Coordinates of C-alpha atoms in Angstrom, one line a residue:
X130 CA -16.3 -29.5 -4.9
X131 CA -13.8 -26.6 -4.8
X132 CA -15.1 -23.0 -5.3
X133 CA -14.1 -21.5 -8.7
X134 CA -11.0 -19.4 -8.8
X135 CA -11.8 -15.6 -9.0
X136 CA -10.9 -13.9 -12.3
X137 CA -7.4 -12.3 -12.1
X138 CA -7.5 -8.7 -13.3
X139 CA -3.7 -8.2 -13.2
X140 CA -0.7 -7.2 -11.0
X141 CA -0.5 -4.1 -8.8
X142 CA 2.9 -2.7 -8.1
X143 CA 2.8 -0.3 -5.1
X144 CA 5.8 1.7 -4.2
X145 CA 5.5 3.7 -1.0
X146 CA 8.1 6.4 -1.6
X147 CA 8.0 8.7 1.4
X148 CA 5.9 10.1 4.2
X149 CA 5.2 13.7 5.3
X150 CA 3.9 15.4 8.4
X151 CA 3.5 12.0 10.2
X152 CA 2.3 12.1 13.8
X153 CA 5.0 11.1 16.2
X154 CA 3.0 8.8 18.6
X155 CA 6.0 7.4 20.4
X156 CA 7.4 10.8 21.6
X157 CA 10.9 9.8 20.5
X158 CA 12.5 8.7 17.3
X159 CA 10.3 6.5 15.2
X160 CA 11.4 4.2 12.3
X161 CA 8.1 3.6 10.5
X162 CA 7.3 0.9 8.0
X163 CA 4.3 0.6 5.6
X164 CA 2.1 -2.5 5.8
X165 CA -0.2 -3.1 2.8
X166 CA -3.0 -5.6 2.3
X167 CA -5.1 -6.5 -0.8
X168 CA -7.7 -9.1 0.2
X169 CA -5.8 -11.9 2.0
X170 CA -2.3 -10.8 0.7
X171 CA -0.4 -8.8 3.2
X172 CA 3.1 -7.4 2.7
X173 CA 5.3 -4.7 4.2
X174 CA 8.3 -2.5 3.6
X175 CA 11.4 -2.5 5.7
X176 CA 11.5 0.2 8.4
X177 CA 12.7 3.6 7.2
X178 CA 16.4 4.2 7.7
X179 CA 15.5 7.8 8.4
X180 CA 14.0 8.0 11.9
X181 CA 11.8 11.0 11.5
X182 CA 8.3 12.3 10.7
X183 CA 9.5 12.5 7.0
X184 CA 10.6 8.9 6.3
X185 CA 11.6 7.4 3.0
X186 CA 11.1 3.8 1.8
X187 CA 11.1 3.6 -2.0
X188 CA 10.4 -0.2 -1.8
X189 CA 8.4 -2.1 -4.4
X190 CA 5.5 -4.4 -3.2
X191 CA 3.5 -6.5 -5.7
X192 CA 0.0 -7.9 -5.4
X193 CA -2.1 -10.2 -7.6
X194 CA -5.5 -8.4 -8.1
X195 CA -8.6 -10.4 -8.6
X196 CA -12.2 -9.4 -9.6
X197 CA -13.9 -7.7 -6.7
X198 CA -10.6 -6.5 -5.0
X199 CA -10.8 -2.8 -5.5
X200 CA -9.0 -1.4 -2.4
X201 CA -5.8 -1.7 -0.6
X202 CA -5.5 -1.3 3.2
X203 CA -2.6 0.9 4.1
X204 CA -1.2 0.9 7.7
X205 CA 1.9 2.8 9.0
X206 CA 3.6 1.3 12.1
X207 CA 6.6 2.4 14.2
X208 CA 9.1 -0.4 14.2
X209 CA 9.8 0.1 17.9
X210 CA 9.2 -2.3 20.8
X211 CA 5.4 -1.7 20.8
X212 CA 5.0 -1.8 17.0
X213 CA 2.6 1.1 17.4
X214 CA 0.1 2.1 14.8
X215 CA 0.8 5.6 13.4
X216 CA -2.1 5.7 11.0
X217 CA -4.1 3.8 8.4
X218 CA -6.6 4.1 5.6
X219 CA -8.2 2.4 2.6
X220 CA -6.8 3.3 -0.8
X221 CA -9.3 2.7 -3.6
X222 CA -7.7 1.0 -6.6
X223 CA -10.3 1.9 -9.3
X224 CA -8.3 4.8 -10.7
X225 CA -5.0 3.0 -11.0
X226 CA -6.8 0.0 -12.6
X227 CA -8.5 2.3 -15.1
X228 CA -5.4 4.4 -16.0
X229 CA -2.6 1.9 -15.4
X230 CA -0.5 4.4 -13.4
X231 CA -1.2 6.7 -10.4
X232 CA 1.1 8.8 -8.3
X233 CA -0.7 10.1 -5.2
X234 CA -0.2 11.5 -1.7
X235 CA -2.5 9.3 0.4
X236 CA -3.7 10.6 3.8
X237 CA -3.7 8.3 6.8
X238 CA -5.7 8.7 10.0
X239 CA -5.5 7.6 13.6
X240 CA -8.8 7.3 15.4
X241 CA -10.4 9.6 12.8
X242 CA -7.7 12.3 13.0
X243 CA -5.2 13.1 10.2
X244 CA -1.9 11.4 11.0
X245 CA 0.1 12.4 7.9
X246 CA 0.5 11.4 4.2
X247 CA 2.3 8.7 2.3
X248 CA 3.4 9.3 -1.3
X249 CA 2.7 6.2 -3.5
X250 CA 3.7 5.4 -7.1
X251 CA 1.2 2.8 -8.3
X252 CA 1.2 0.8 -11.5
X253 CA -1.3 -1.8 -12.6
X254 CA -0.5 -4.4 -15.3
X255 CA -3.7 -5.9 -16.7
X256 CA -3.8 -9.7 -17.2
X257 CA -3.8 -10.6 -20.8
X258 CA -5.4 -13.9 -21.9
X259 CA -2.9 -16.3 -23.3
X260 CA -5.4 -17.3 -26.0
X261 CA -5.5 -13.7 -27.3
X262 CA -1.7 -13.5 -27.4
X263 CA -1.4 -16.6 -29.5
X264 CA -4.3 -15.9 -31.9

């Protein structure tokens, strides 16, 4: 017997806009990309066209959010040969789920040390029961 499907809370739209004061771990030019994971859903942006410690992405990523999934893993990698990790962190989704929208500078760390910040525009669209819409 299959396990019951978890209750869908809605859709999260995450837009990593830009980074600031990112650690340059490669020593040369880096073209970072943002990798995001909510539960078993993993997605990423394209590498920044601006090779710097102040990159820009402005790319939309969408996730289905289910009951019990209240965080998003954020990882920043250099798109070079080594695909080196620049920094990472766990962004709690409670506030955006409650408010519907959240714009935030999110700090990332590498081995416990601050490695820069990523500016996110987050929007949560709550799931609406089809029965309620047609009543």
